[in-house]
JSON list of C-alpha atoms in Angstrom, two decimals:
[
{"chain": "A", "resi": 996, "resn": "GLY", "atom": "CA", "xyz": [23.95, -120.73, 23.58]},
{"chain": "A", "resi": 997, "resn": "GLY", "atom": "CA", "xyz": [25.60, -117.49, 22.58]},
{"chain": "A", "resi": 998, "resn": "ASP", "atom": "CA", "xyz": [24.46, -115.09, 19.91]},
{"chain": "A", "resi": 999, "resn": "ALA", "atom": "CA", "xyz": [25.75, -115.64, 16.38]},
{"chain": "A", "resi": 1000, "resn": "PRO", "atom": "CA", "xyz": [28.41, -113.09, 15.42]},
{"chain": "A", "resi": 1001, "resn": "ALA", "atom": "CA", "xyz": [27.06, -110.14, 13.49]},
{"chain": "A", "resi": 1002, "resn": "PRO", "atom": "CA", "xyz": [28.03, -109.96, 9.82]},
{"chain": "A", "resi": 1003, "resn": "ALA", "atom": "CA", "xyz": [31.01, -107.72, 9.10]},
{"chain": "A", "resi": 1004, "resn": "SER", "atom": "CA", "xyz": [29.97, -104.12, 8.62]},
{"chain": "A", "resi": 1005, "resn": "PRO", "atom": "CA", "xyz": [31.06, -102.36, 5.42]},
{"chain": "A", "resi": 1006, "resn": "ALA", "atom": "CA", "xyz": [32.66, -99.75, 7.71]},
{"chain": "A", "resi": 1007, "resn": "HIS", "atom": "CA", "xyz": [35.29, -102.37, 8.64]},
{"chain": "A", "resi": 1008, "resn": "ASP", "atom": "CA", "xyz": [36.26, -103.02, 5.00]},
{"chain": "A", "resi": 1009, "resn": "PRO", "atom": "CA", "xyz": [39.05, -100.60, 4.04]},
{"chain": "A", "resi": 1010, "resn": "GLU", "atom": "CA", "xyz": [37.84, -100.68, 0.40]},
{"chain": "A", "resi": 1011, "resn": "THR", "atom": "CA", "xyz": [34.28, -99.71, 1.33]},
{"chain": "A", "resi": 1012, "resn": "GLU", "atom": "CA", "xyz": [32.86, -96.43, 2.60]},
{"chain": "A", "resi": 1013, "resn": "ARG", "atom": "CA", "xyz": [29.33, -95.59, 3.64]},
{"chain": "A", "resi": 1014, "resn": "TRP", "atom": "CA", "xyz": [27.93, -92.59, 1.76]},
{"chain": "A", "resi": 1015, "resn": "ARG", "atom": "CA", "xyz": [24.60, -90.87, 2.33]},
{"chain": "A", "resi": 1016, "resn": "VAL", "atom": "CA", "xyz": [22.07, -90.54, -0.47]},
{"chain": "A", "resi": 1017, "resn": "HIS", "atom": "CA", "xyz": [21.19, -86.87, -1.01]},
{"chain": "A", "resi": 1018, "resn": "ASP", "atom": "CA", "xyz": [18.72, -87.29, -3.87]},
{"chain": "A", "resi": 1019, "resn": "LEU", "atom": "CA", "xyz": [17.56, -89.83, -6.46]},
{"chain": "A", "resi": 1020, "resn": "SER", "atom": "CA", "xyz": [16.62, -89.63, -10.11]},
{"chain": "A", "resi": 1021, "resn": "VAL", "atom": "CA", "xyz": [15.68, -92.15, -12.77]},
{"chain": "A", "resi": 1022, "resn": "ASN", "atom": "CA", "xyz": [19.29, -92.31, -14.01]},
{"chain": "A", "resi": 1023, "resn": "GLY", "atom": "CA", "xyz": [21.27, -91.99, -10.81]},
{"chain": "A", "resi": 1024, "resn": "PHE", "atom": "CA", "xyz": [21.71, -90.29, -7.49]},
{"chain": "A", "resi": 1025, "resn": "GLY", "atom": "CA", "xyz": [23.53, -87.62, -5.55]},
{"chain": "A", "resi": 1026, "resn": "LEU", "atom": "CA", "xyz": [25.73, -88.81, -2.70]},
{"chain": "A", "resi": 1027, "resn": "ILE", "atom": "CA", "xyz": [27.16, -86.89, 0.24]},
{"chain": "A", "resi": 1028, "resn": "VAL", "atom": "CA", "xyz": [30.84, -87.81, 0.49]},
{"chain": "A", "resi": 1029, "resn": "ASP", "atom": "CA", "xyz": [33.58, -86.39, 2.70]},
{"chain": "A", "resi": 1030, "resn": "ARG", "atom": "CA", "xyz": [36.08, -84.26, 0.82]},
{"chain": "A", "resi": 1031, "resn": "GLY", "atom": "CA", "xyz": [38.94, -86.75, 1.24]},
{"chain": "A", "resi": 1032, "resn": "ALA", "atom": "CA", "xyz": [36.94, -89.56, -0.36]},
{"chain": "A", "resi": 1033, "resn": "ALA", "atom": "CA", "xyz": [35.64, -87.23, -3.08]},
{"chain": "A", "resi": 1034, "resn": "ASP", "atom": "CA", "xyz": [39.21, -86.25, -3.99]},
{"chain": "A", "resi": 1035, "resn": "GLU", "atom": "CA", "xyz": [39.90, -89.92, -4.75]},
{"chain": "A", "resi": 1036, "resn": "LEU", "atom": "CA", "xyz": [37.01, -90.10, -7.22]},
{"chain": "A", "resi": 1037, "resn": "LEU", "atom": "CA", "xyz": [37.83, -89.27, -10.84]},
{"chain": "A", "resi": 1038, "resn": "LEU", "atom": "CA", "xyz": [35.32, -87.25, -12.80]},
{"chain": "A", "resi": 1039, "resn": "ASN", "atom": "CA", "xyz": [33.97, -89.76, -15.37]},
{"chain": "A", "resi": 1040, "resn": "GLY", "atom": "CA", "xyz": [35.54, -92.49, -13.25]},
{"chain": "A", "resi": 1041, "resn": "LEU", "atom": "CA", "xyz": [33.73, -95.65, -12.18]},
{"chain": "A", "resi": 1042, "resn": "VAL", "atom": "CA", "xyz": [32.25, -96.41, -8.78]},
{"chain": "A", "resi": 1043, "resn": "GLY", "atom": "CA", "xyz": [30.64, -99.55, -7.48]},
{"chain": "A", "resi": 1044, "resn": "VAL", "atom": "CA", "xyz": [27.70, -98.76, -5.24]},
{"chain": "A", "resi": 1045, "resn": "ARG", "atom": "CA", "xyz": [26.03, -101.30, -3.00]},
{"chain": "A", "resi": 1046, "resn": "ASN", "atom": "CA", "xyz": [22.40, -100.83, -2.09]},
{"chain": "A", "resi": 1047, "resn": "HIS", "atom": "CA", "xyz": [22.32, -100.98, 1.70]},
{"chain": "A", "resi": 1048, "resn": "GLU", "atom": "CA", "xyz": [18.79, -102.44, 1.75]},
{"chain": "A", "resi": 1049, "resn": "THR", "atom": "CA", "xyz": [19.02, -105.09, -0.99]},
{"chain": "A", "resi": 1050, "resn": "GLY", "atom": "CA", "xyz": [22.76, -105.85, -0.86]},
{"chain": "A", "resi": 1051, "resn": "GLY", "atom": "CA", "xyz": [22.90, -105.62, -4.67]},
{"chain": "A", "resi": 1052, "resn": "TRP", "atom": "CA", "xyz": [25.75, -103.89, -6.48]},
{"chain": "A", "resi": 1053, "resn": "MET", "atom": "CA", "xyz": [25.43, -101.26, -9.22]},
{"chain": "A", "resi": 1054, "resn": "VAL", "atom": "CA", "xyz": [28.10, -99.66, -11.37]},
{"chain": "A", "resi": 1055, "resn": "GLY", "atom": "CA", "xyz": [28.03, -95.95, -12.06]},
{"chain": "A", "resi": 1056, "resn": "SER", "atom": "CA", "xyz": [30.06, -93.09, -13.43]},
{"chain": "A", "resi": 1057, "resn": "VAL", "atom": "CA", "xyz": [30.88, -89.91, -11.51]},
{"chain": "A", "resi": 1058, "resn": "VAL", "atom": "CA", "xyz": [29.26, -87.09, -13.53]},
{"chain": "A", "resi": 1059, "resn": "ARG", "atom": "CA", "xyz": [29.73, -84.15, -11.14]},
{"chain": "A", "resi": 1060, "resn": "LYS", "atom": "CA", "xyz": [31.41, -83.13, -7.90]},
{"chain": "A", "resi": 1061, "resn": "LEU", "atom": "CA", "xyz": [30.24, -80.00, -6.07]},
{"chain": "A", "resi": 1062, "resn": "PRO", "atom": "CA", "xyz": [30.93, -78.54, -2.63]},
{"chain": "A", "resi": 1063, "resn": "HIS", "atom": "CA", "xyz": [28.11, -79.32, -0.20]},
{"chain": "A", "resi": 1064, "resn": "ARG", "atom": "CA", "xyz": [26.61, -76.96, 2.39]},
{"chain": "A", "resi": 1065, "resn": "VAL", "atom": "CA", "xyz": [28.48, -78.69, 5.19]},
{"chain": "A", "resi": 1066, "resn": "ARG", "atom": "CA", "xyz": [32.18, -77.87, 5.35]},
{"chain": "A", "resi": 1067, "resn": "GLY", "atom": "CA", "xyz": [34.35, -80.84, 4.42]},
{"chain": "A", "resi": 1068, "resn": "GLU", "atom": "CA", "xyz": [31.63, -82.60, 2.43]},
{"chain": "A", "resi": 1069, "resn": "MET", "atom": "CA", "xyz": [31.06, -82.90, -1.31]},
{"chain": "A", "resi": 1070, "resn": "LEU", "atom": "CA", "xyz": [27.97, -83.70, -3.34]},
{"chain": "A", "resi": 1071, "resn": "VAL", "atom": "CA", "xyz": [28.88, -86.36, -5.89]},
{"chain": "A", "resi": 1072, "resn": "GLY", "atom": "CA", "xyz": [26.53, -87.05, -8.81]},
{"chain": "A", "resi": 1073, "resn": "VAL", "atom": "CA", "xyz": [26.58, -90.64, -10.02]},
{"chain": "A", "resi": 1074, "resn": "GLU", "atom": "CA", "xyz": [24.89, -91.86, -13.20]},
{"chain": "A", "resi": 1075, "resn": "VAL", "atom": "CA", "xyz": [23.99, -95.54, -12.96]},
{"chain": "A", "resi": 1076, "resn": "LEU", "atom": "CA", "xyz": [25.37, -97.48, -15.93]},
{"chain": "A", "resi": 1077, "resn": "CYS", "atom": "CA", "xyz": [23.90, -100.80, -14.82]},
{"chain": "A", "resi": 1078, "resn": "PHE", "atom": "CA", "xyz": [21.83, -101.95, -11.85]},
{"chain": "A", "resi": 1079, "resn": "ARG", "atom": "CA", "xyz": [23.02, -105.58, -12.05]},
{"chain": "A", "resi": 1080, "resn": "PRO", "atom": "CA", "xyz": [26.53, -105.80, -13.54]},
{"chain": "A", "resi": 1081, "resn": "ILE", "atom": "CA", "xyz": [28.18, -109.21, -13.80]},
{"chain": "A", "resi": 1082, "resn": "ALA", "atom": "CA", "xyz": [31.94, -109.53, -13.22]},
{"chain": "A", "resi": 1083, "resn": "VAL", "atom": "CA", "xyz": [33.54, -111.51, -16.07]},
{"chain": "A", "resi": 1084, "resn": "GLU", "atom": "CA", "xyz": [36.95, -112.42, -17.45]},
{"chain": "A", "resi": 1085, "resn": "LEU", "atom": "CA", "xyz": [37.43, -111.79, -21.15]},
{"chain": "A", "resi": 1086, "resn": "HIS", "atom": "CA", "xyz": [39.83, -114.38, -22.54]},
{"chain": "A", "resi": 1087, "resn": "ASN", "atom": "CA", "xyz": [41.85, -112.76, -25.34]},
{"chain": "A", "resi": 1088, "resn": "VAL", "atom": "CA", "xyz": [41.82, -115.09, -28.35]},
{"chain": "A", "resi": 1089, "resn": "LYS", "atom": "CA", "xyz": [45.17, -113.70, -29.57]},
{"chain": "A", "resi": 1090, "resn": "GLY", "atom": "CA", "xyz": [46.93, -114.92, -26.43]},
{"chain": "A", "resi": 1091, "resn": "ARG", "atom": "CA", "xyz": [47.27, -111.61, -24.63]},
{"chain": "A", "resi": 1092, "resn": "GLU", "atom": "CA", "xyz": [46.39, -111.39, -20.95]},
{"chain": "A", "resi": 1093, "resn": "ASP", "atom": "CA", "xyz": [42.81, -111.97, -19.89]},
{"chain": "A", "resi": 1094, "resn": "VAL", "atom": "CA", "xyz": [40.86, -108.83, -19.08]},
{"chain": "A", "resi": 1095, "resn": "ALA", "atom": "CA", "xyz": [38.76, -108.30, -15.96]},
{"chain": "A", "resi": 1096, "resn": "ALA", "atom": "CA", "xyz": [35.54, -106.66, -17.18]},
{"chain": "A", "resi": 1097, "resn": "LEU", "atom": "CA", "xyz": [31.86, -106.15, -16.39]},
{"chain": "A", "resi": 1098, "resn": "PHE", "atom": "CA", "xyz": [29.06, -107.57, -18.50]},
{"chain": "A", "resi": 1099, "resn": "LEU", "atom": "CA", "xyz": [26.17, -105.09, -18.48]},
{"chain": "A", "resi": 1100, "resn": "PRO", "atom": "CA", "xyz": [22.91, -106.79, -19.43]},
{"chain": "A", "resi": 1101, "resn": "GLY", "atom": "CA", "xyz": [20.58, -104.56, -21.42]},
{"chain": "A", "resi": 1102, "resn": "ARG", "atom": "CA", "xyz": [17.08, -103.71, -20.27]},
{"chain": "A", "resi": 1103, "resn": "ASP", "atom": "CA", "xyz": [15.53, -105.93, -22.95]},
{"chain": "A", "resi": 1104, "resn": "THR", "atom": "CA", "xyz": [15.59, -109.71, -23.37]},
{"chain": "A", "resi": 1105, "resn": "SER", "atom": "CA", "xyz": [16.92, -109.73, -26.96]},
{"chain": "A", "resi": 1106, "resn": "GLY", "atom": "CA", "xyz": [20.54, -109.16, -25.92]},
{"chain": "A", "resi": 1107, "resn": "LYS", "atom": "CA", "xyz": [20.88, -106.35, -28.46]},
{"chain": "A", "resi": 1108, "resn": "LEU", "atom": "CA", "xyz": [21.41, -103.79, -25.70]},
{"chain": "A", "resi": 1109, "resn": "ASP", "atom": "CA", "xyz": [24.00, -105.86, -23.80]},
{"chain": "A", "resi": 1110, "resn": "SER", "atom": "CA", "xyz": [27.43, -104.30, -23.45]},
{"chain": "A", "resi": 1111, "resn": "VAL", "atom": "CA", "xyz": [30.82, -104.83, -21.86]},
{"chain": "A", "resi": 1112, "resn": "LEU", "atom": "CA", "xyz": [32.67, -102.36, -19.66]},
{"chain": "A", "resi": 1113, "resn": "LEU", "atom": "CA", "xyz": [36.45, -102.77, -19.72]},
{"chain": "A", "resi": 1114, "resn": "PRO", "atom": "CA", "xyz": [39.65, -100.78, -19.19]},
{"chain": "A", "resi": 1115, "resn": "ALA", "atom": "CA", "xyz": [40.24, -98.37, -22.08]},
{"chain": "A", "resi": 1116, "resn": "SER", "atom": "CA", "xyz": [43.73, -99.79, -22.60]},
{"chain": "A", "resi": 1117, "resn": "ASP", "atom": "CA", "xyz": [42.24, -103.21, -23.43]},
{"chain": "A", "resi": 1118, "resn": "PHE", "atom": "CA", "xyz": [39.79, -101.99, -26.06]},
{"chain": "A", "resi": 1119, "resn": "GLY", "atom": "CA", "xyz": [40.46, -102.61, -29.74]},
{"chain": "A", "resi": 1120, "resn": "SER", "atom": "CA", "xyz": [37.73, -103.06, -32.31]},
{"chain": "A", "resi": 1121, "resn": "GLY", "atom": "CA", "xyz": [39.56, -106.05, -33.78]},
{"chain": "A", "resi": 1122, "resn": "ASN", "atom": "CA", "xyz": [40.00, -107.78, -30.44]},
{"chain": "A", "resi": 1123, "resn": "LEU", "atom": "CA", "xyz": [38.23, -111.10, -30.16]},
{"chain": "A", "resi": 1124, "resn": "TYR", "atom": "CA", "xyz": [37.43, -112.38, -26.70]},
{"chain": "A", "resi": 1125, "resn": "ASP", "atom": "CA", "xyz": [35.85, -115.48, -25.25]},
{"chain": "A", "resi": 1126, "resn": "LEU", "atom": "CA", "xyz": [33.21, -114.49, -22.71]},
{"chain": "A", "resi": 1127, "resn": "ALA", "atom": "CA", "xyz": [31.81, -117.07, -20.27]},
{"chain": "A", "resi": 1128, "resn": "LEU", "atom": "CA", "xyz": [28.34, -116.37, -18.89]},
{"chain": "A", "resi": 1129, "resn": "GLY", "atom": "CA", "xyz": [26.79, -118.99, -16.67]},
{"chain": "A", "resi": 1130, "resn": "GLU", "atom": "CA", "xyz": [27.00, -122.35, -18.43]},
{"chain": "A", "resi": 1131, "resn": "SER", "atom": "CA", "xyz": [27.68, -120.85, -21.87]},
{"chain": "A", "resi": 1132, "resn": "ALA", "atom": "CA", "xyz": [30.72, -119.25, -23.49]},
{"chain": "A", "resi": 1133, "resn": "TYR", "atom": "CA", "xyz": [30.68, -117.00, -26.53]},
{"chain": "A", "resi": 1134, "resn": "ARG", "atom": "CA", "xyz": [33.32, -115.62, -28.87]},
{"chain": "A", "resi": 1135, "resn": "ILE", "atom": "CA", "xyz": [32.65, -111.90, -29.08]},
{"chain": "A", "resi": 1136, "resn": "GLN", "atom": "CA", "xyz": [34.09, -109.03, -31.07]},
{"chain": "A", "resi": 1137, "resn": "LEU", "atom": "CA", "xyz": [33.94, -105.58, -29.54]},
{"chain": "A", "resi": 1138, "resn": "ASN", "atom": "CA", "xyz": [32.63, -103.25, -32.20]},
{"chain": "A", "resi": 1139, "resn": "ARG", "atom": "CA", "xyz": [31.00, -100.01, -31.08]},
{"chain": "A", "resi": 1140, "resn": "ILE", "atom": "CA", "xyz": [31.95, -97.66, -28.28]},
{"chain": "A", "resi": 1141, "resn": "LEU", "atom": "CA", "xyz": [28.86, -96.50, -26.40]},
{"chain": "A", "resi": 1142, "resn": "ARG", "atom": "CA", "xyz": [30.65, -94.41, -23.81]},
{"chain": "A", "resi": 1143, "resn": "LYS", "atom": "CA", "xyz": [34.14, -93.47, -22.70]},
{"chain": "A", "resi": 1144, "resn": "GLY", "atom": "CA", "xyz": [35.16, -92.54, -19.20]},
{"chain": "A", "resi": 1145, "resn": "ALA", "atom": "CA", "xyz": [38.34, -91.50, -17.44]},
{"chain": "A", "resi": 1146, "resn": "ASP", "atom": "CA", "xyz": [39.99, -94.90, -17.96]},
{"chain": "A", "resi": 1147, "resn": "TRP", "atom": "CA", "xyz": [37.19, -97.16, -19.17]},
{"chain": "A", "resi": 1148, "resn": "ILE", "atom": "CA", "xyz": [35.11, -97.91, -22.25]},
{"chain": "A", "resi": 1149, "resn": "ARG", "atom": "CA", "xyz": [31.61, -99.30, -22.53]},
{"chain": "A", "resi": 1150, "resn": "ALA", "atom": "CA", "xyz": [31.22, -101.15, -25.82]},
{"chain": "A", "resi": 1151, "resn": "ARG", "atom": "CA", "xyz": [28.70, -103.21, -27.70]},
{"chain": "A", "resi": 1152, "resn": "PHE", "atom": "CA", "xyz": [29.77, -106.47, -29.24]},
{"chain": "A", "resi": 1153, "resn": "GLU", "atom": "CA", "xyz": [28.86, -109.02, -31.87]},
{"chain": "A", "resi": 1154, "resn": "ILE", "atom": "CA", "xyz": [28.65, -112.70, -31.02]},
{"chain": "A", "resi": 1155, "resn": "ARG", "atom": "CA", "xyz": [30.85, -114.61, -33.48]},
{"chain": "A", "resi": 1156, "resn": "GLY", "atom": "CA", "xyz": [29.86, -118.03, -32.20]},
{"chain": "A", "resi": 1157, "resn": "LYS", "atom": "CA", "xyz": [29.70, -120.33, -29.21]},
{"chain": "A", "resi": 1158, "resn": "VAL", "atom": "CA", "xyz": [32.90, -121.67, -27.72]}
]
């Protein structure tokens, strides 16, 4: 019998690049990125980062970009917003288009620190959305902006009921 084919390497995915970790902190990390890739990154923009060892995805915000010692490389500082984001669709109750978003579970079990990350253009404090999580669906109202980025908003929400 022949060997099983190796899993596809992230290097073969045109949407994925391999970056080196320069340093780590409690809130994020510094990455060594080639200048061309760094130019594509918006300051305060979002990046999805996959942990090479665990395979898990994180979502972070680019907080700084500095030239690195090596010509053609940049040091990019990323603050981790969530270590285990969950991709969700927010169904707009008022009939507008659904919104692709990320549910960011809080670090506690009460749910009080949970938030939603969505495009800035889709945020409105009066907007009601239906949010499906696992087997349950909730009607939520976005109410408090925690953080704004280049084109995104992280907001808290109130649960108005189950759907």
